[in-house]
Short mmCIF file of C-alpha atoms in Angstrom, two decimals:
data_model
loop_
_atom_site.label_atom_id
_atom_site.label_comp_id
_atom_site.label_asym_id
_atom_site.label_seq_id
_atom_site.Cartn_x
_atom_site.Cartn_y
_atom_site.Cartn_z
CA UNK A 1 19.32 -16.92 53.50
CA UNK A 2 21.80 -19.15 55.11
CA UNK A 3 25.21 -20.12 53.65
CA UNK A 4 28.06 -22.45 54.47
CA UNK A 5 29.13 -23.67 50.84
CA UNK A 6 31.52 -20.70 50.00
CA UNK A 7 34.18 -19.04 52.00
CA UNK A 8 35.25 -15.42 50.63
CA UNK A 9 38.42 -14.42 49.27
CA UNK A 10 39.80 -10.90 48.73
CA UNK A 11 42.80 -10.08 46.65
CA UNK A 12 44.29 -6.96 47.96
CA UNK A 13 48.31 -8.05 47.52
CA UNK A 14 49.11 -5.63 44.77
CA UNK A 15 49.96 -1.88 44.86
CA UNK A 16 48.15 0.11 42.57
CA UNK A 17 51.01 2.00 41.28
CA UNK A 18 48.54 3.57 38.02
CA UNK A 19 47.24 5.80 41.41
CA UNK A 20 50.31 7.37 41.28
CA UNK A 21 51.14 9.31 44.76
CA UNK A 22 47.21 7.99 46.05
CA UNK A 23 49.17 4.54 46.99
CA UNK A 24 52.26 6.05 48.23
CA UNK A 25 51.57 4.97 51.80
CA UNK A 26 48.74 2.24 51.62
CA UNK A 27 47.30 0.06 49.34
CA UNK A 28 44.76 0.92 47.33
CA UNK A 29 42.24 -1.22 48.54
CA UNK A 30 42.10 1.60 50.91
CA UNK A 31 41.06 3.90 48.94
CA UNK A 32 37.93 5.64 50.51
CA UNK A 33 34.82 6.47 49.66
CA UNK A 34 32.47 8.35 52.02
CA UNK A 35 35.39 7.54 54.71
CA UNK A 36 34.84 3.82 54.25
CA UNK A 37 37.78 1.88 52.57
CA UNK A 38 36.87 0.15 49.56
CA UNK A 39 37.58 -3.68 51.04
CA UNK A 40 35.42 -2.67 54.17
CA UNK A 41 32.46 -2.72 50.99
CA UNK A 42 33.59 -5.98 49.65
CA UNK A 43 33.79 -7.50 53.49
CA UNK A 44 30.62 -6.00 53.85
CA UNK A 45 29.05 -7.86 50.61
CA UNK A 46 30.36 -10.85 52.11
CA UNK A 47 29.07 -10.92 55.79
CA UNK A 48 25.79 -9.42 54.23
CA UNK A 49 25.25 -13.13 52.09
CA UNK A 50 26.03 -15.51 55.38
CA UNK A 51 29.53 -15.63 54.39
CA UNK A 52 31.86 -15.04 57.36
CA UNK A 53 35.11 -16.89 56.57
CA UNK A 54 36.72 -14.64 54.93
CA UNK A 55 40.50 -14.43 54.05
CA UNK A 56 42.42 -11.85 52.55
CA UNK A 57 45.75 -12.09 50.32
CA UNK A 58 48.21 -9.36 51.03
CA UNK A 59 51.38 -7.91 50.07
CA UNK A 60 52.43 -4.35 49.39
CA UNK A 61 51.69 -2.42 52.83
CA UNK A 62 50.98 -5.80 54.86
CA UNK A 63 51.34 -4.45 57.95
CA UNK A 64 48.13 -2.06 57.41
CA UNK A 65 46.11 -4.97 57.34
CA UNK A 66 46.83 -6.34 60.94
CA UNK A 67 43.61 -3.79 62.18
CA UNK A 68 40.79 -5.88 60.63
CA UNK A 69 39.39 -8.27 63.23
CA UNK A 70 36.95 -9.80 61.53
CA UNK A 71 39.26 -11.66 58.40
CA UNK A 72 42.15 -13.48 58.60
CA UNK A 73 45.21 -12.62 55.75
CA UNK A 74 47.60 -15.20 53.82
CA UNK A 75 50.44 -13.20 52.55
CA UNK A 76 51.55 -13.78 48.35
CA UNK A 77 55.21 -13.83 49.52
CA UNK A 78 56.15 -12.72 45.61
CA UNK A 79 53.29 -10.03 44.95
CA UNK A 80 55.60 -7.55 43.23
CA UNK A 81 56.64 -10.85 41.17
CA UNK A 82 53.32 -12.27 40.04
CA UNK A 83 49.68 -11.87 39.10
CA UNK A 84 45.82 -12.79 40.02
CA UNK A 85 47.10 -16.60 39.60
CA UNK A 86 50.52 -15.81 42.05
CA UNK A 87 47.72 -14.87 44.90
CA UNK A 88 45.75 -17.60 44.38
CA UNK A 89 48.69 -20.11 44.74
CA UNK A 90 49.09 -18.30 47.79
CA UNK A 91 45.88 -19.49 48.98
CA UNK A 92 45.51 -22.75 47.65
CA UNK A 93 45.60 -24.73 51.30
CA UNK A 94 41.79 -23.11 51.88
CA UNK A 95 41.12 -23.23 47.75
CA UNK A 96 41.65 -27.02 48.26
CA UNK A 97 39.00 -27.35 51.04
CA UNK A 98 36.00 -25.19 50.18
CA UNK A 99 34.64 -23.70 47.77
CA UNK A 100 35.64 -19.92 47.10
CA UNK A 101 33.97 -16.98 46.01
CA UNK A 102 36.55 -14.94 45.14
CA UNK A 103 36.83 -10.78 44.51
CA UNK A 104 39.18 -8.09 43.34
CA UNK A 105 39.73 -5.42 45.67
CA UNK A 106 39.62 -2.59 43.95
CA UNK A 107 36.10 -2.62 42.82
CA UNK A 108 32.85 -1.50 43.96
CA UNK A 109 29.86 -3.03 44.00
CA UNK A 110 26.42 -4.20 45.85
CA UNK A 111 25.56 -7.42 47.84
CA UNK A 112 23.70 -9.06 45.00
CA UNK A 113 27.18 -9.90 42.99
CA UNK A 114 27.56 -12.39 45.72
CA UNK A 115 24.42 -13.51 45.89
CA UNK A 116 24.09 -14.11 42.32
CA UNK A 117 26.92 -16.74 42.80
CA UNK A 118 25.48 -18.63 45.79
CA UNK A 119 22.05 -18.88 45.13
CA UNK A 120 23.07 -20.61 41.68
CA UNK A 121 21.91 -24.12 41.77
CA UNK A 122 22.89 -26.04 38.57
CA UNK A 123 26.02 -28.30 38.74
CA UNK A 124 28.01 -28.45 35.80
CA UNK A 125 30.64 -25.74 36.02
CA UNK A 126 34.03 -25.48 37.26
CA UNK A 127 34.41 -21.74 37.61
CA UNK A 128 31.84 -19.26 37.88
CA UNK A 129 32.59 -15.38 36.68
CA UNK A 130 30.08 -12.21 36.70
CA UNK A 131 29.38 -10.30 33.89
CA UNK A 132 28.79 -6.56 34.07
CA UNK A 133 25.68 -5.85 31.69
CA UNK A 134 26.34 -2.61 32.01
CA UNK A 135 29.78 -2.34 31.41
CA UNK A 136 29.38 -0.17 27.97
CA UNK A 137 27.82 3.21 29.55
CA UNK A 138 30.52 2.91 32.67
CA UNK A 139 33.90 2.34 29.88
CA UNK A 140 32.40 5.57 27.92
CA UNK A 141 33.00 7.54 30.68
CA UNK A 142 36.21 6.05 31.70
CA UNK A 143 37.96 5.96 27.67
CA UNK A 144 36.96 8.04 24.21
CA UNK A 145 37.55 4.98 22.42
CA UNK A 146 36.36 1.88 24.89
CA UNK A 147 37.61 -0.55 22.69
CA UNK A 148 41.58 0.69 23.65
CA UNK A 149 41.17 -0.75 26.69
CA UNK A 150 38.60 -3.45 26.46
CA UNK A 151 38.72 -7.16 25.97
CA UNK A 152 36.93 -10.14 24.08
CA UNK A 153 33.97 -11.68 25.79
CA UNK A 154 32.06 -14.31 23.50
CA UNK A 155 29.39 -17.01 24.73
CA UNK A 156 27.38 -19.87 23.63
CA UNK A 157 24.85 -20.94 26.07
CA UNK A 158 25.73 -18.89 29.11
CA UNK A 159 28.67 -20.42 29.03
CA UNK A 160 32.40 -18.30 27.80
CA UNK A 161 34.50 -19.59 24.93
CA UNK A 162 36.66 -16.73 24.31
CA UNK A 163 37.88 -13.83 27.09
CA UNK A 164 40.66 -11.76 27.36
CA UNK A 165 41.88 -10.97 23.61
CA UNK A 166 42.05 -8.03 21.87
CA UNK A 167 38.43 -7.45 20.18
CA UNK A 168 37.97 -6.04 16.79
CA UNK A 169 34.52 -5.04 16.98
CA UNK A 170 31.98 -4.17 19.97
CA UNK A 171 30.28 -7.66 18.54
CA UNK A 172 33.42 -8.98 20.15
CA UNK A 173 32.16 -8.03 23.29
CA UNK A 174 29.03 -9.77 25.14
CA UNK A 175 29.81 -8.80 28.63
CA UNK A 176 32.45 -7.53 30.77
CA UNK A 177 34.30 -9.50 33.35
CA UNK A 178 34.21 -7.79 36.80
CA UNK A 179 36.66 -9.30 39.06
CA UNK A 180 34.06 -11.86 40.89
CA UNK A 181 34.76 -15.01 40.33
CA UNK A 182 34.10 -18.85 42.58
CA UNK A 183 35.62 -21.48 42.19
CA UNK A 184 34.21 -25.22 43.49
CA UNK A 185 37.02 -27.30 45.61
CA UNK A 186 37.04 -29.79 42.94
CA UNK A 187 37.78 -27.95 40.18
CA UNK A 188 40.61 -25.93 41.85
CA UNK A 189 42.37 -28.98 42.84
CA UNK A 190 42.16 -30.05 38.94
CA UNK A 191 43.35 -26.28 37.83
CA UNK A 192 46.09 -26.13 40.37
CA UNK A 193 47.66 -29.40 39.06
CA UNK A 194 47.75 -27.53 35.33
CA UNK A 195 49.17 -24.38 36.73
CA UNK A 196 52.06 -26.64 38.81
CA UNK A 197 53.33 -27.77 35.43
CA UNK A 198 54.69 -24.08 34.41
CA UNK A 199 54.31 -22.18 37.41
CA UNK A 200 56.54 -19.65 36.19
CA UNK A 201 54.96 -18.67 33.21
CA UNK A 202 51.14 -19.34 35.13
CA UNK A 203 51.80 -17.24 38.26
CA UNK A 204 52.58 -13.64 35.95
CA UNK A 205 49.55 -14.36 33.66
CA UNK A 206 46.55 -11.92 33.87
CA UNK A 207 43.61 -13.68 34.92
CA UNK A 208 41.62 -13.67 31.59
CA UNK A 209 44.48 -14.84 29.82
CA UNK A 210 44.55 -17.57 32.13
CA UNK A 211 40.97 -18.49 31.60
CA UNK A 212 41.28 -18.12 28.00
CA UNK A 213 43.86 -20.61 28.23
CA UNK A 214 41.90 -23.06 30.42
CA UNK A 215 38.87 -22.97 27.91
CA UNK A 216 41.07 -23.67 25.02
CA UNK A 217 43.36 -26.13 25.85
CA UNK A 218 41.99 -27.94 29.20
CA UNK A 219 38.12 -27.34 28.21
CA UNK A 220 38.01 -25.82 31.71
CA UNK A 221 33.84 -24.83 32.01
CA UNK A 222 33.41 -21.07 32.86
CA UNK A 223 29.96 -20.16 33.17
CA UNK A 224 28.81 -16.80 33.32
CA UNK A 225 25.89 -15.14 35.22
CA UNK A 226 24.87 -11.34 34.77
CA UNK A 227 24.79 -8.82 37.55
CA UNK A 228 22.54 -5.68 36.52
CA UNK A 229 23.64 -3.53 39.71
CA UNK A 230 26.65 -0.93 39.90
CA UNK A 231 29.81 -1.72 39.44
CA UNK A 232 33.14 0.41 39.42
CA UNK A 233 36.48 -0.37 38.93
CA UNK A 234 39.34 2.09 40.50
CA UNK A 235 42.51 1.25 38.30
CA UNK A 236 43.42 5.11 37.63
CA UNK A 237 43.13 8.71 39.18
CA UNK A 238 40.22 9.30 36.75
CA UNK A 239 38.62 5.49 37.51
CA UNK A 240 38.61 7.21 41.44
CA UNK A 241 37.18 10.13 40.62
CA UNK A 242 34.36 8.95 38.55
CA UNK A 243 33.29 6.57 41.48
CA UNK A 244 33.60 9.21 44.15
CA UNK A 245 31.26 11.74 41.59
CA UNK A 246 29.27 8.67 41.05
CA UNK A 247 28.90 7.73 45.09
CA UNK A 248 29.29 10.85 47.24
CA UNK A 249 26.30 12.86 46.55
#
């Protein structure tokens, strides 16, 4: 399998300060596991599907970054100022020519989250996200009560009409966003143009707010496709330690 259609995109710019003393020195996209830093996985996923243009958007500890040869970086100037949507601002001269598969990265995952995205044929989306079917198993060993820290997740025909409120009920929930999400070129220059109107307020949003708001108000089309394989997020000490139990055997 061959692809030129998607460039990657990494968002390492934050710190990671719920690690504590673990992000002291580095960010925590360089977190290990087995001795491998988490982004070296999510580069990995990348070359793995065909895809090597891959950019990277730093910040906190930018200078750490200057070692990988094989990606280029676009600093977010105001990281310690802004959100997911402040990063992708950042990178909005290569948003506006391709289209961009884009990833969290403090997350860990397999190949087939990318693939999932590029091997997706039909036409009429503007924003593709990846839905963790397994998400309820992993958030039962990360809270006591899951629904403290999870979020709404409702669709109709593949398709999400509601993400990122506070649910009431596990029926509230029909999947779990994952931090993998594409973009086409078209649709970012349309989004960009509603996020230039109140940058300000856009630029600190979290990103399911964000798409919450774009479904509601701009009937933005966010279609969702399932990924079945492992998936961990590392937001916490305990998030780190469960994936390190879960991975070094």
């Amino acid at each position: 399998m061959k692809n030129s259609n998607y460039i990657g995109l990494i968002l390492a710019a934050g710190r990671g300060s719920r690690l504590k003393n673990l992000t002291n020195n580095k960010p925590k996209s360089f977190l290990t596991i087995n001795k491998k830093k988490l982004i070296e996985f999510i580069i990995d996923n990348f070359f793995k599907n065909f895809i090597d243009k891959i950019y990277v958007i730093i910040g906190y500890k930018k200078k750490l970054f200057k070692d990988f040869k094989n990606i280029k970086s676009i600093e977010n100037k105001i990281w310690n100022k802004s959100n997911i949507v402040g990063s992708l601002i950042a990178a909005d001269k290569i948003m506006s020519n391709n289209n961009t598969i884009i990833s969290y990265s403090d997350i860990f995952y397999d190949e087939t989250a990318i693939k999932n995205i590029i091997t997706y044929e039909k036409k009429n989306f503007d924003i593709i996200i990846l839905n963790n079917t397994k998400w309820k198993k992993y958030w039962k060993k990360r809270f006591k009560d899951p629904l403290i820290d999870l979020e709404t997740f409702k669709l109709k025909k593949k398709y999400v009409y509601e993400i990122g409120n506070k649910p009431k009920s596990y029926k509230d929930i029909e999947g779990q966003f994952m931090g993998i999400f594409a973009f086409k070129r078209k649709s970012w220059l349309k989004i960009k143009k509603i996020i230039i109107k109140d940058i300000n307020n856009f630029i600190r949003m979290d990103i399911t707010t964000f798409f919450n708001y774009l479904i509601k108000f701009h009937k933005i089309r966010i279609l969702s496709l399932d990924y079945n394989s492992y998936w961990y997020e590392v937001d916490n000490k305990k998030d780190y330690k469960i994936l390190k139990n879960s991975i070094e055997k």
